[in-house]
Amino acid sequence: MGYHHGNLRSDLLARAAEVIAAEGIEALSLRGLARDLGVSHAAPSRHFDDKAALLRALGTDGSEKLANYVLSAADEAGDNPLKRYAAMGKAYIRFSLVFPAYYKAMTHPEVCAQSDAAFSASAERRRQIISDAARAAQAAGWLADEALEDVLMFSIGTVRGVSAMLADPMHHSQTASIETDLLIENIVRLIIDPDNPQRRLKPAPQKSDNQKRVSA
Amino acid sequence: MGYHHGNLRSDLLARAAEVIAAEGIEALSLRGLARDLGVSHAAPSRHFDDKAALLRALGTDGSEKLANYVLSAADEAGDNPLKRYAAMGKAYIRFSLVFPAYYKAMTHPEVCAQSDAAFSASAERRRQIISDAARAAQAAGWLADEALEDVLMFSIGTVRGVSAMLADPMHHSQTASIETDLLIENIVRLIIDPDNPQRRLKPAPQKSDNQKRVSA
DNA sequence: ATCTCAATGTAGTCAATGACAACATTGAGA
DNA sequence: TCTCAATGTTGTCATTGACTACATTGAGAT
């Protein structure tokens, strides 16, 4: 039986993701992971210089997964730049719910602060993907006169904030996924409405001529 | 000379705010605070049951400060509900920059998760203030057809997300405050534009007739 | 004036943790 | 078969949060 574990590194990351999803990042401990995997308390140090490095690796994985997740959603949405950007926004929020551990690691202050080359590269690619899509949406008429920087801060900020609120039991009752999907749908339409890119609001006090809104 | 410190409780909170602002919540330690204030390592336990309780108290203070800060900004903005809500959004984001420690404590997952009565009450009051203002803005024509729940999630989510990104050196170059003010101004106008509540976007591809946008 | 006692601070201790150093085992390839 | 880099283990230390027992203070009752 193995003195060598085989693939301790990936097992550590996988178990860390479980722990974070279940109990939060605060509850993560290197010794705890080692216990869970049946190795000695110092074994993790062979694969990660310190606790921050493990979290950074997890965050990097998450960053890449998110980029791919968002890009897939855009491609499924077709060619319309407005629909693509809306799909990306929804995917971004959903990712934070489907892969909470990756998302938490990715957005952890310590990870972002002392990021290594791999993490920075991944974050840069992600930003580029979103930035390109936003530019395309602007070219299609959405917030056409706003600076790209502002548009990005607005849309990324919104999805990030909504993700945080959906993850927080204080701000959102953790109920059925179907209601959450509708909420996401409605929120993202307030960022960008592909069916109505030029106007977000009805012209004036005028009764019921618009059925587009999804309601629970 | 005091065996009794006098007002250790408030000094602990004040010093904790300094530490958090300077080095982040992760760097906070009860023993460190005790050292900084020249008391024994167990002294803080006379005022806070545990580390989480201290953070909770700080978060509660922050929650109340934020509510007052936002309310003051609204009152300075006058009677127009749209201007009031925009002013509140800007104040919310600015609060996170002016009082980062209070804001970080207030939004810390652990604080929100196991919140006590005082924190919950403060959070509820804050939500009520924002909710009332959002309803008034809707009555004035802003997102009039949307559900209040969606409107709140959208607007609060956006200011929270933008706050997070402004605090994160990865997403925002920590430059002069004047540029940040312009950024905040532009972002909040994408949430609600008091000068143009019915429409966020220009009607179509049409060149330069709108000078309202602030640019750096 | 003194007594009482609750509030507040101190000293000592323990377990958990991250980090580090020294040593052991394994297996791939020279 | 030898070598050695990769990988795992044991031992240790400082820091920290939490707990217990004890000391000091000062306000108010007597």
CSV table of C-alpha atoms (C1' of nucleotides) in Angstrom, one decimal:
chain,number,residue,atom,x,y,z
A,1,MET,CA,0.0,0.0,0.0
A,2,GLY,CA,1.2,3.3,-1.1
A,3,TYR,CA,3.6,5.3,0.9
A,4,HIS,CA,2.9,7.5,-2.1
A,5,HIS,CA,-0.7,8.6,-2.4
A,6,GLY,CA,-0.7,8.9,-6.1
A,7,ASN,CA,-2.4,12.1,-6.9
A,8,LEU,CA,-2.5,14.0,-3.6
A,9,ARG,CA,-2.5,17.3,-5.2
A,10,SER,CA,-5.7,17.0,-7.1
A,11,ASP,CA,-7.3,15.2,-4.2
A,12,LEU,CA,-6.4,18.1,-2.0
A,13,LEU,CA,-8.0,20.5,-4.3
A,14,ALA,CA,-11.1,18.4,-4.7
A,15,ARG,CA,-11.5,17.9,-1.0
A,16,ALA,CA,-10.9,21.6,-0.4
A,17,ALA,CA,-13.7,22.4,-2.8
A,18,GLU,CA,-16.0,20.1,-0.8
A,19,VAL,CA,-15.1,21.7,2.5
A,20,ILE,CA,-15.5,25.3,1.2
A,21,ALA,CA,-18.9,24.5,-0.4
A,22,ALA,CA,-20.1,22.9,2.8
A,23,GLU,CA,-18.6,25.1,5.5
A,24,GLY,CA,-17.0,28.1,3.9
A,25,ILE,CA,-13.4,29.1,3.3
A,26,GLU,CA,-12.9,30.0,6.9
A,27,ALA,CA,-13.4,26.4,7.9
A,28,LEU,CA,-10.6,25.2,5.6
A,29,SER,CA,-7.5,23.9,7.2
A,30,LEU,CA,-4.5,22.1,5.7
A,31,ARG,CA,-4.3,19.6,8.6
A,32,GLY,CA,-8.0,18.9,8.2
A,33,LEU,CA,-7.6,18.1,4.5
A,34,ALA,CA,-4.6,15.9,5.3
A,35,ARG,CA,-6.7,14.0,7.9
A,36,ASP,CA,-9.6,13.7,5.5
A,37,LEU,CA,-7.3,12.1,2.9
A,38,GLY,CA,-5.5,9.9,5.3
A,39,VAL,CA,-2.0,11.5,4.9
A,40,SER,CA,0.3,13.1,7.4
A,41,HIS,CA,-0.2,16.7,8.4
A,42,ALA,CA,2.8,17.9,6.5
A,43,ALA,CA,2.0,16.1,3.2
A,44,PRO,CA,0.1,19.0,1.7
A,45,SER,CA,3.2,21.2,1.9
A,46,ARG,CA,4.8,19.0,-0.8
A,47,HIS,CA,2.2,20.3,-3.3
A,48,PHE,CA,1.4,23.8,-2.0
A,49,ASP,CA,3.9,26.2,-0.4
A,50,ASP,CA,1.3,27.4,2.0
A,51,LYS,CA,-2.4,27.6,2.6
A,52,ALA,CA,-2.7,30.7,0.4
A,53,ALA,CA,-1.1,28.8,-2.5
A,54,LEU,CA,-3.7,26.0,-2.3
A,55,LEU,CA,-6.5,28.6,-2.3
A,56,ARG,CA,-4.8,30.4,-5.2
A,57,ALA,CA,-4.7,27.1,-7.2
A,58,LEU,CA,-8.3,26.5,-6.5
A,59,GLY,CA,-9.1,30.1,-7.5
A,60,THR,CA,-7.2,29.7,-10.7
A,61,ASP,CA,-9.1,26.6,-11.6
A,62,GLY,CA,-12.3,28.4,-10.8
A,63,SER,CA,-11.3,31.4,-12.9
A,64,GLU,CA,-10.8,29.2,-16.0
A,65,LYS,CA,-13.9,27.2,-15.4
A,66,LEU,CA,-15.9,30.4,-15.1
A,67,ALA,CA,-14.4,31.8,-18.4
A,68,ASN,CA,-15.3,28.6,-20.2
A,69,TYR,CA,-18.8,28.4,-18.6
A,70,VAL,CA,-19.6,32.0,-19.6
A,71,LEU,CA,-18.2,31.4,-23.1
A,72,SER,CA,-20.2,28.2,-23.6
A,73,ALA,CA,-23.4,30.0,-22.6
A,74,ALA,CA,-22.7,32.8,-25.1
A,75,ASP,CA,-22.2,30.3,-27.9
A,76,GLU,CA,-25.4,28.5,-27.0
A,77,ALA,CA,-27.1,31.9,-27.2
A,78,GLY,CA,-26.3,32.3,-30.9
A,79,ASP,CA,-24.9,35.2,-32.8
A,80,ASN,CA,-26.9,38.2,-31.5
A,81,PRO,CA,-24.4,40.2,-29.4
A,82,LEU,CA,-27.1,41.4,-27.1
A,83,LYS,CA,-28.4,37.9,-26.5
A,84,ARG,CA,-24.9,36.7,-26.0
A,85,TYR,CA,-24.1,39.2,-23.4
A,86,ALA,CA,-27.3,38.5,-21.5
A,87,ALA,CA,-26.5,34.8,-21.6
A,88,MET,CA,-23.1,35.5,-20.2
A,89,GLY,CA,-24.5,37.5,-17.4
A,90,LYS,CA,-26.9,34.8,-16.4
A,91,ALA,CA,-24.1,32.1,-16.7
A,92,TYR,CA,-21.9,34.2,-14.5
A,93,ILE,CA,-24.4,34.3,-11.7
A,94,ARG,CA,-25.3,30.7,-12.1
A,95,PHE,CA,-21.7,29.6,-11.9
A,96,SER,CA,-21.5,31.1,-8.5
A,97,LEU,CA,-24.4,29.0,-7.4
A,98,VAL,CA,-23.4,25.8,-9.1
A,99,PHE,CA,-19.7,25.9,-8.2
A,100,PRO,CA,-19.7,28.0,-5.0
A,101,ALA,CA,-16.3,26.8,-3.9
A,102,TYR,CA,-14.5,27.8,-7.1
A,103,TYR,CA,-16.3,31.1,-7.1
A,104,LYS,CA,-15.5,31.8,-3.5
A,105,ALA,CA,-11.8,30.9,-3.9
A,106,MET,CA,-11.7,33.0,-7.1
A,107,THR,CA,-13.1,36.1,-5.4
A,108,HIS,CA,-11.3,35.6,-2.1
A,109,PRO,CA,-9.5,38.9,-1.2
A,110,GLU,CA,-6.3,37.1,-0.3
A,111,VAL,CA,-6.3,35.2,-3.6
A,112,CYS,CA,-6.9,38.4,-5.6
A,113,ALA,CA,-4.4,40.4,-3.6
A,114,GLN,CA,-1.3,38.1,-3.9
A,115,SER,CA,-2.2,36.5,-7.2
A,116,ASP,CA,0.5,34.5,-9.1
A,117,ALA,CA,1.1,34.5,-12.8
A,118,ALA,CA,-1.3,31.7,-13.6
A,119,PHE,CA,-4.2,33.4,-11.7
A,120,SER,CA,-3.5,36.7,-13.3
A,121,ALA,CA,-3.4,35.2,-16.7
A,122,SER,CA,-6.7,33.4,-16.2
A,123,ALA,CA,-8.3,36.6,-14.8
A,124,GLU,CA,-7.0,38.6,-17.8
A,125,ARG,CA,-8.4,36.1,-20.3
A,126,ARG,CA,-11.8,36.2,-18.5
A,127,ARG,CA,-11.8,39.9,-18.5
A,128,GLN,CA,-10.9,39.9,-22.2
A,129,ILE,CA,-13.8,37.6,-23.1
A,130,ILE,CA,-16.3,39.7,-21.2
A,131,SER,CA,-14.8,42.9,-22.5
A,132,ASP,CA,-15.1,41.7,-26.1
A,133,ALA,CA,-18.7,40.7,-25.7
A,134,ALA,CA,-19.5,44.0,-24.0
A,135,ARG,CA,-18.0,45.9,-26.9
A,136,ALA,CA,-20.0,43.9,-29.4
A,137,ALA,CA,-23.2,44.6,-27.5
A,138,GLN,CA,-22.4,48.3,-27.5
A,139,ALA,CA,-21.9,48.1,-31.2
A,140,ALA,CA,-25.3,46.6,-31.4
A,141,GLY,CA,-26.8,49.6,-29.6
A,142,TRP,CA,-26.6,48.7,-25.9
A,143,LEU,CA,-25.2,51.6,-23.8
A,144,ALA,CA,-23.5,52.7,-27.0
A,145,ASP,CA,-22.4,56.0,-25.6
A,146,GLU,CA,-20.9,54.8,-22.4
A,147,ALA,CA,-17.3,54.2,-21.8
A,148,LEU,CA,-16.4,50.5,-22.0
A,149,GLU,CA,-14.8,50.8,-18.6
A,150,ASP,CA,-18.0,52.0,-17.1
A,151,VAL,CA,-20.1,49.4,-18.9
A,152,LEU,CA,-17.9,46.6,-17.6
A,153,MET,CA,-17.8,47.9,-14.1
A,154,PHE,CA,-21.6,48.2,-14.2
A,155,SER,CA,-22.3,44.7,-15.6
A,156,ILE,CA,-19.6,42.7,-13.9
A,157,GLY,CA,-20.3,44.6,-10.7
A,158,THR,CA,-24.0,43.7,-10.9
A,159,VAL,CA,-23.5,40.0,-11.5
A,160,ARG,CA,-20.9,39.9,-8.8
A,161,GLY,CA,-23.1,41.7,-6.3
A,162,VAL,CA,-26.1,39.6,-7.1
A,163,SER,CA,-24.1,36.4,-6.8
A,164,ALA,CA,-23.0,37.6,-3.3
A,165,MET,CA,-26.5,38.3,-2.3
A,166,LEU,CA,-27.9,35.0,-3.6
A,167,ALA,CA,-25.2,33.2,-1.6
A,168,ASP,CA,-26.1,35.1,1.6
A,169,PRO,CA,-29.0,33.8,3.5
A,170,MET,CA,-29.5,37.2,5.0
A,171,HIS,CA,-30.4,38.7,1.6
A,172,HIS,CA,-32.1,35.8,0.0
A,173,SER,CA,-34.2,33.0,1.2
A,174,GLN,CA,-32.6,29.8,-0.1
A,175,THR,CA,-35.6,28.4,-1.9
A,176,ALA,CA,-36.2,26.5,-5.0
A,177,SER,CA,-33.9,26.8,-8.0
A,178,ILE,CA,-36.7,27.6,-10.3
A,179,GLU,CA,-37.6,30.8,-8.5
A,180,THR,CA,-33.9,31.7,-8.4
A,181,ASP,CA,-33.7,31.2,-12.2
A,182,LEU,CA,-36.6,33.6,-12.7
A,183,LEU,CA,-34.9,36.1,-10.4
A,184,ILE,CA,-31.7,35.9,-12.4
A,185,GLU,CA,-33.6,36.2,-15.6
A,186,ASN,CA,-35.2,39.4,-14.5
A,187,ILE,CA,-32.1,40.9,-13.0
A,188,VAL,CA,-30.0,40.3,-16.1
A,189,ARG,CA,-32.8,41.9,-18.2
A,190,LEU,CA,-32.3,45.0,-16.1
A,191,ILE,CA,-28.7,45.0,-17.2
A,192,ILE,CA,-29.3,44.2,-20.8
A,193,ASP,CA,-32.6,43.4,-22.5
A,194,PRO,CA,-32.0,41.8,-25.9
A,195,ASP,CA,-35.6,42.2,-26.9
A,196,ASN,CA,-35.5,45.9,-26.1
A,197,PRO,CA,-31.9,47.1,-26.2
A,198,GLN,CA,-32.7,50.8,-26.7
A,199,ARG,CA,-35.1,51.2,-23.8
A,200,ARG,CA,-35.2,49.7,-20.4
A,201,LEU,CA,-38.4,51.4,-19.3
A,202,LYS,CA,-41.9,51.9,-20.5
A,203,PRO,CA,-42.4,55.3,-21.9
A,204,ALA,CA,-44.8,56.6,-19.4
A,205,PRO,CA,-47.8,55.9,-17.2
A,206,GLN,CA,-49.5,53.6,-19.6
A,207,LYS,CA,-51.4,50.5,-18.7
A,208,SER,CA,-50.4,46.9,-19.6
A,209,ASP,CA,-49.0,46.6,-23.1
A,210,ASN,CA,-45.9,44.7,-22.3
A,211,GLN,CA,-46.0,41.0,-21.4
A,212,LYS,CA,-42.3,40.4,-21.7
A,213,ARG,CA,-41.5,40.4,-18.0
A,214,VAL,CA,-41.2,37.0,-16.4
A,215,SER,CA,-42.9,36.8,-13.1
A,216,ALA,CA,-43.1,34.2,-10.4
B,1,MET,CA,-3.0,53.7,37.1
B,2,GLY,CA,-5.9,51.7,36.0
B,3,TYR,CA,-6.1,48.1,36.6
B,4,HIS,CA,-9.2,49.0,34.7
B,5,HIS,CA,-8.7,50.3,31.3
B,6,GLY,CA,-11.8,52.5,31.2
B,7,ASN,CA,-13.4,51.8,27.9
B,8,LEU,CA,-11.7,48.8,26.6
B,9,ARG,CA,-14.7,47.7,24.6
B,10,SER,CA,-14.9,50.8,22.4
B,11,ASP,CA,-11.1,50.9,22.1
B,12,LEU,CA,-11.1,47.3,20.9
B,13,LEU,CA,-13.6,48.1,18.2
B,14,ALA,CA,-11.7,51.2,17.1
B,15,ARG,CA,-8.4,49.3,16.9
B,16,ALA,CA,-10.1,46.4,15.1
B,17,ALA,CA,-11.4,48.9,12.5
B,18,GLU,CA,-7.8,50.2,12.0
B,19,VAL,CA,-6.4,46.7,11.6
B,20,ILE,CA,-9.1,45.7,9.2
B,21,ALA,CA,-8.7,48.8,7.1
B,22,ALA,CA,-4.9,48.4,7.0
B,23,GLU,CA,-4.5,44.6,6.7
B,24,GLY,CA,-7.9,43.1,6.1
B,25,ILE,CA,-10.1,41.0,8.3
B,26,GLU,CA,-7.9,37.9,8.0
B,27,ALA,CA,-5.2,39.7,9.9
B,28,LEU,CA,-7.4,40.5,12.9
B,29,SER,CA,-6.5,38.7,16.1
B,30,LEU,CA,-7.9,39.1,19.6
B,31,ARG,CA,-4.5,38.7,21.1
B,32,GLY,CA,-3.1,41.2,18.7
B,33,LEU,CA,-5.7,43.8,19.7
B,34,ALA,CA,-4.9,43.1,23.3
B,35,ARG,CA,-1.2,43.7,22.7
B,36,ASP,CA,-1.9,46.9,20.8
B,37,LEU,CA,-4.0,48.3,23.7
B,38,GLY,CA,-1.6,47.1,26.4
B,39,VAL,CA,-4.0,44.7,28.1
B,40,SER,CA,-3.7,41.0,28.9
B,41,HIS,CA,-4.5,38.5,26.2
B,42,ALA,CA,-7.8,37.5,27.8
B,43,ALA,CA,-9.1,41.0,28.5
B,44,PRO,CA,-11.1,41.1,25.2
B,45,SER,CA,-13.1,38.1,26.3
B,46,ARG,CA,-14.7,40.3,29.1
B,47,HIS,CA,-16.4,42.3,26.3
B,48,PHE,CA,-16.9,39.9,23.5
B,49,ASP,CA,-17.7,36.2,23.8
B,50,ASP,CA,-15.5,35.3,21.0
B,51,LYS,CA,-13.8,36.7,17.9
B,52,ALA,CA,-17.0,36.4,15.9
B,53,ALA,CA,-18.9,38.5,18.4
B,54,LEU,CA,-16.4,41.3,18.1
B,55,LEU,CA,-16.8,41.3,14.3
B,56,ARG,CA,-20.5,41.1,14.7
B,57,ALA,CA,-20.5,44.2,16.9
B,58,LEU,CA,-18.3,46.0,14.4
B,59,GLY,CA,-20.6,44.9,11.6
B,60,THR,CA,-23.7,46.2,13.5
B,61,ASP,CA,-22.0,49.6,14.0
B,62,GLY,CA,-21.2,49.6,10.3
B,63,SER,CA,-24.7,48.7,9.3
B,64,GLU,CA,-26.2,51.6,11.3
B,65,LYS,CA,-23.6,54.0,10.0
B,66,LEU,CA,-24.3,52.9,6.5
B,67,ALA,CA,-28.1,53.4,7.0
B,68,ASN,CA,-27.5,56.9,8.3
B,69,TYR,CA,-24.9,57.7,5.7
B,70,VAL,CA,-27.3,56.7,2.9
B,71,LEU,CA,-30.2,58.5,4.5
B,72,SER,CA,-28.3,61.7,4.9
B,73,ALA,CA,-27.2,61.6,1.2
B,74,ALA,CA,-30.9,61.2,0.2
B,75,ASP,CA,-32.0,64.1,2.3
B,76,GLU,CA,-29.2,66.3,0.9
B,77,ALA,CA,-30.5,65.4,-2.6
B,78,GLY,CA,-33.9,67.0,-2.0
B,79,ASP,CA,-37.4,65.7,-2.6
B,80,ASN,CA,-37.2,64.2,-6.1
B,81,PRO,CA,-37.4,60.4,-5.5
B,82,LEU,CA,-35.2,59.7,-8.5
B,83,LYS,CA,-32.5,62.0,-7.3
B,84,ARG,CA,-32.8,60.6,-3.8
B,85,TYR,CA,-32.4,57.0,-4.9
B,86,ALA,CA,-29.4,57.9,-7.1
B,87,ALA,CA,-27.8,59.8,-4.2
B,88,MET,CA,-28.3,56.8,-2.0
B,89,GLY,CA,-26.6,54.5,-4.5
B,90,LYS,CA,-23.6,56.8,-4.7
B,91,ALA,CA,-23.5,57.1,-1.0
B,92,TYR,CA,-23.6,53.3,-0.6
B,93,ILE,CA,-20.6,52.8,-2.8
B,94,ARG,CA,-18.7,55.7,-1.2
B,95,PHE,CA,-19.3,54.4,2.3
B,96,SER,CA,-17.5,51.2,1.4
B,97,LEU,CA,-14.5,53.3,0.4
B,98,VAL,CA,-14.6,55.8,3.3
B,99,PHE,CA,-15.2,53.2,6.0
B,100,PRO,CA,-13.8,50.0,4.5
B,101,ALA,CA,-13.5,48.3,7.9
B,102,TYR,CA,-17.1,48.8,8.8
B,103,TYR,CA,-18.2,47.7,5.4
B,104,LYS,CA,-16.1,44.6,5.3
B,105,ALA,CA,-17.3,43.6,8.8
B,106,MET,CA,-20.9,44.2,7.8
B,107,THR,CA,-20.6,42.1,4.7
B,108,HIS,CA,-18.4,39.4,6.2
B,109,PRO,CA,-20.0,36.0,5.6
B,110,GLU,CA,-19.5,34.8,9.1
B,111,VAL,CA,-21.2,38.0,10.4
B,112,CYS,CA,-24.2,37.7,8.1
B,113,ALA,CA,-24.5,34.0,8.8
B,114,GLN,CA,-24.7,33.9,12.6
B,115,SER,CA,-26.1,37.4,13.1
B,116,ASP,CA,-27.6,38.4,16.4
B,117,ALA,CA,-30.7,40.4,17.1
B,118,ALA,CA,-28.9,43.8,17.0
B,119,PHE,CA,-27.4,43.1,13.6
B,120,SER,CA,-30.5,41.7,12.2
B,121,ALA,CA,-32.5,44.7,13.4
B,122,SER,CA,-30.0,47.1,11.9
B,123,ALA,CA,-29.9,45.2,8.6
B,124,GLU,CA,-33.7,45.2,8.5
B,125,ARG,CA,-33.9,49.0,9.1
B,126,ARG,CA,-31.4,49.5,6.3
B,127,ARG,CA,-33.3,47.3,3.9
B,128,GLN,CA,-36.5,49.2,4.8
B,129,ILE,CA,-34.9,52.5,4.1
B,130,ILE,CA,-33.7,51.4,0.7
B,131,SER,CA,-36.9,49.6,-0.1
B,132,ASP,CA,-39.0,52.7,0.7
B,133,ALA,CA,-36.8,54.8,-1.5
B,134,ALA,CA,-36.9,52.3,-4.4
B,135,ARG,CA,-40.7,52.1,-4.2
B,136,ALA,CA,-40.9,55.9,-4.3
B,137,ALA,CA,-38.6,55.9,-7.4
B,138,GLN,CA,-40.8,53.4,-9.0
B,139,ALA,CA,-43.8,55.5,-8.4
B,140,ALA,CA,-41.9,58.3,-10.1
B,141,GLY,CA,-41.6,56.1,-13.2
B,142,TRP,CA,-38.3,54.3,-12.7
B,143,LEU,CA,-38.6,50.6,-13.5
B,144,ALA,CA,-42.3,51.0,-12.7
B,145,ASP,CA,-43.3,47.6,-14.0
B,146,GLU,CA,-40.7,45.6,-12.2
B,147,ALA,CA,-41.2,43.7,-9.0
B,148,LEU,CA,-39.8,45.5,-6.0
B,149,GLU,CA,-37.8,42.4,-5.1
B,150,ASP,CA,-36.1,42.4,-8.5
B,151,VAL,CA,-35.5,46.1,-8.4
B,152,LEU,CA,-33.8,45.8,-5.0
B,153,MET,CA,-31.7,42.9,-5.9
B,154,PHE,CA,-30.6,44.7,-9.0
B,155,SER,CA,-29.7,48.0,-7.4
B,156,ILE,CA,-28.3,46.8,-4.1
B,157,GLY,CA,-26.5,44.0,-6.0
B,158,THR,CA,-24.9,46.5,-8.3
B,159,VAL,CA,-23.7,48.9,-5.6
B,160,ARG,CA,-22.4,45.9,-3.6
B,161,GLY,CA,-20.6,44.4,-6.6
B,162,VAL,CA,-19.1,47.7,-7.6
B,163,SER,CA,-17.9,48.3,-4.0
B,164,ALA,CA,-16.2,44.9,-4.1
B,165,MET,CA,-14.5,45.7,-7.4
B,166,LEU,CA,-13.4,49.1,-6.3
B,167,ALA,CA,-11.8,47.6,-3.2
B,168,ASP,CA,-10.0,44.9,-5.2
B,169,PRO,CA,-6.7,46.1,-6.7
B,170,MET,CA,-7.2,43.3,-9.3
B,171,HIS,CA,-10.2,45.0,-10.8
B,172,HIS,CA,-9.5,48.6,-10.2
B,173,SER,CA,-6.4,50.7,-10.2
B,174,GLN,CA,-6.3,52.5,-6.8
B,175,THR,CA,-5.9,55.9,-8.2
B,176,ALA,CA,-7.1,59.4,-7.4
B,177,SER,CA,-10.4,59.8,-5.7
B,178,ILE,CA,-11.7,62.3,-8.3
B,179,GLU,CA,-11.6,59.7,-11.0
B,180,THR,CA,-13.3,57.2,-8.7
B,181,ASP,CA,-16.0,59.8,-8.0
B,182,LEU,CA,-16.7,60.1,-11.7
B,183,LEU,CA,-16.8,56.4,-12.1
B,184,ILE,CA,-19.3,56.1,-9.3
B,185,GLU,CA,-21.4,58.9,-10.9
B,186,ASN,CA,-21.5,57.1,-14.2
B,187,ILE,CA,-22.2,53.7,-12.8
B,188,VAL,CA,-25.1,54.9,-10.7
B,189,ARG,CA,-26.6,56.7,-13.7
B,190,LEU,CA,-26.7,53.3,-15.3
B,191,ILE,CA,-28.8,52.1,-12.4
B,192,ILE,CA,-31.1,55.2,-12.3
B,193,ASP,CA,-30.8,58.4,-14.2
B,194,PRO,CA,-32.9,61.1,-12.6
B,195,ASP,CA,-32.6,63.3,-15.6
B,196,ASN,CA,-33.9,60.6,-17.8
B,197,PRO,CA,-35.9,58.1,-15.8
B,198,GLN,CA,-37.8,56.6,-18.7
B,199,ARG,CA,-34.9,55.8,-20.9
B,200,ARG,CA,-31.4,54.7,-20.2
B,201,LEU,CA,-30.3,54.6,-23.8
B,202,LYS,CA,-30.2,56.9,-26.7
B,203,PRO,CA,-32.9,56.0,-29.2
B,204,ALA,CA,-30.7,54.8,-32.0
B,205,PRO,CA,-27.5,55.4,-34.0
B,206,GLN,CA,-27.5,59.2,-33.8
B,207,LYS,CA,-24.5,61.4,-33.4
B,208,SER,CA,-23.8,63.6,-30.3
B,209,ASP,CA,-26.8,65.3,-29.0
B,210,ASN,CA,-26.4,64.3,-25.4
B,211,GLN,CA,-23.8,66.0,-23.2
B,212,LYS,CA,-25.0,64.7,-19.9
B,213,ARG,CA,-22.5,62.0,-19.5
B,214,VAL,CA,-19.6,62.8,-17.2
B,215,SER,CA,-16.3,61.8,-18.6
B,216,ALA,CA,-12.8,61.9,-17.2
C,1,DA,C1',-16.7,53.9,57.4
C,2,DT,C1',-17.0,49.5,55.8
C,3,DC,C1',-18.9,45.6,53.3
C,4,DT,C1',-20.4,43.4,49.3
C,5,DC,C1',-20.3,42.1,44.9
C,6,DA,C1',-20.6,42.7,40.0
C,7,DA,C1',-17.7,44.4,36.5
C,8,DT,C1',-13.4,44.1,34.7
C,9,DG,C1',-8.6,42.7,34.2
C,10,DT,C1',-4.7,39.0,34.8
C,11,DA,C1',-2.1,34.6,34.7
C,12,DG,C1',-2.0,30.0,33.3
C,13,DT,C1',-3.3,26.4,30.4
C,14,DC,C1',-4.9,23.5,26.3
C,15,DA,C1',-5.9,22.1,21.7
C,16,DA,C1',-5.7,23.4,16.8
C,17,DT,C1',-3.2,25.3,13.3
C,18,DG,C1',0.5,26.8,9.8
C,19,DA,C1',5.1,26.5,9.1
C,20,DC,C1',9.5,24.5,9.1
C,21,DA,C1',13.3,21.0,9.5
C,22,DA,C1',15.2,16.4,9.5
C,23,DC,C1',14.5,11.9,8.0
C,24,DA,C1',12.2,7.8,5.2
C,25,DT,C1',10.4,5.7,1.1
C,26,DT,C1',9.5,5.1,-3.7
C,27,DG,C1',10.3,4.5,-8.4
C,28,DA,C1',12.3,6.1,-12.8
C,29,DG,C1',16.2,6.1,-15.3
C,30,DA,C1',21.5,6.4,-15.7
D,1,DT,C1',22.3,-1.8,-9.3
D,2,DC,C1',22.9,3.0,-8.1
D,3,DT,C1',21.3,7.6,-7.8
D,4,DC,C1',18.4,11.0,-6.8
D,5,DA,C1',14.4,13.8,-7.2
D,6,DA,C1',9.7,13.4,-5.9
D,7,DT,C1',6.9,12.6,-2.3
D,8,DG,C1',5.4,11.3,2.4
D,9,DT,C1',6.4,11.1,7.7
D,10,DT,C1',7.7,12.5,12.3
D,11,DG,C1',9.0,16.0,15.4
D,12,DT,C1',8.9,20.6,16.8
D,13,DC,C1',7.7,25.6,17.4
D,14,DA,C1',5.1,30.0,17.7
D,15,DT,C1',0.6,31.9,17.3
D,16,DT,C1',-4.0,31.9,18.2
D,17,DG,C1',-8.8,31.3,20.3
D,18,DA,C1',-10.9,29.6,24.1
D,19,DC,C1',-11.4,28.3,28.8
D,20,DT,C1',-10.5,28.4,34.1
D,21,DA,C1',-9.1,30.3,38.3
D,22,DC,C1',-7.8,34.3,40.6
D,23,DA,C1',-7.0,39.5,41.5
D,24,DT,C1',-8.5,44.3,41.5
D,25,DT,C1',-11.6,48.0,41.4
D,26,DG,C1',-15.3,51.0,42.5
D,27,DA,C1',-20.2,51.9,43.2
D,28,DG,C1',-23.8,51.4,46.3
D,29,DA,C1',-25.9,49.2,50.4
D,30,DT,C1',-25.6,48.9,55.3
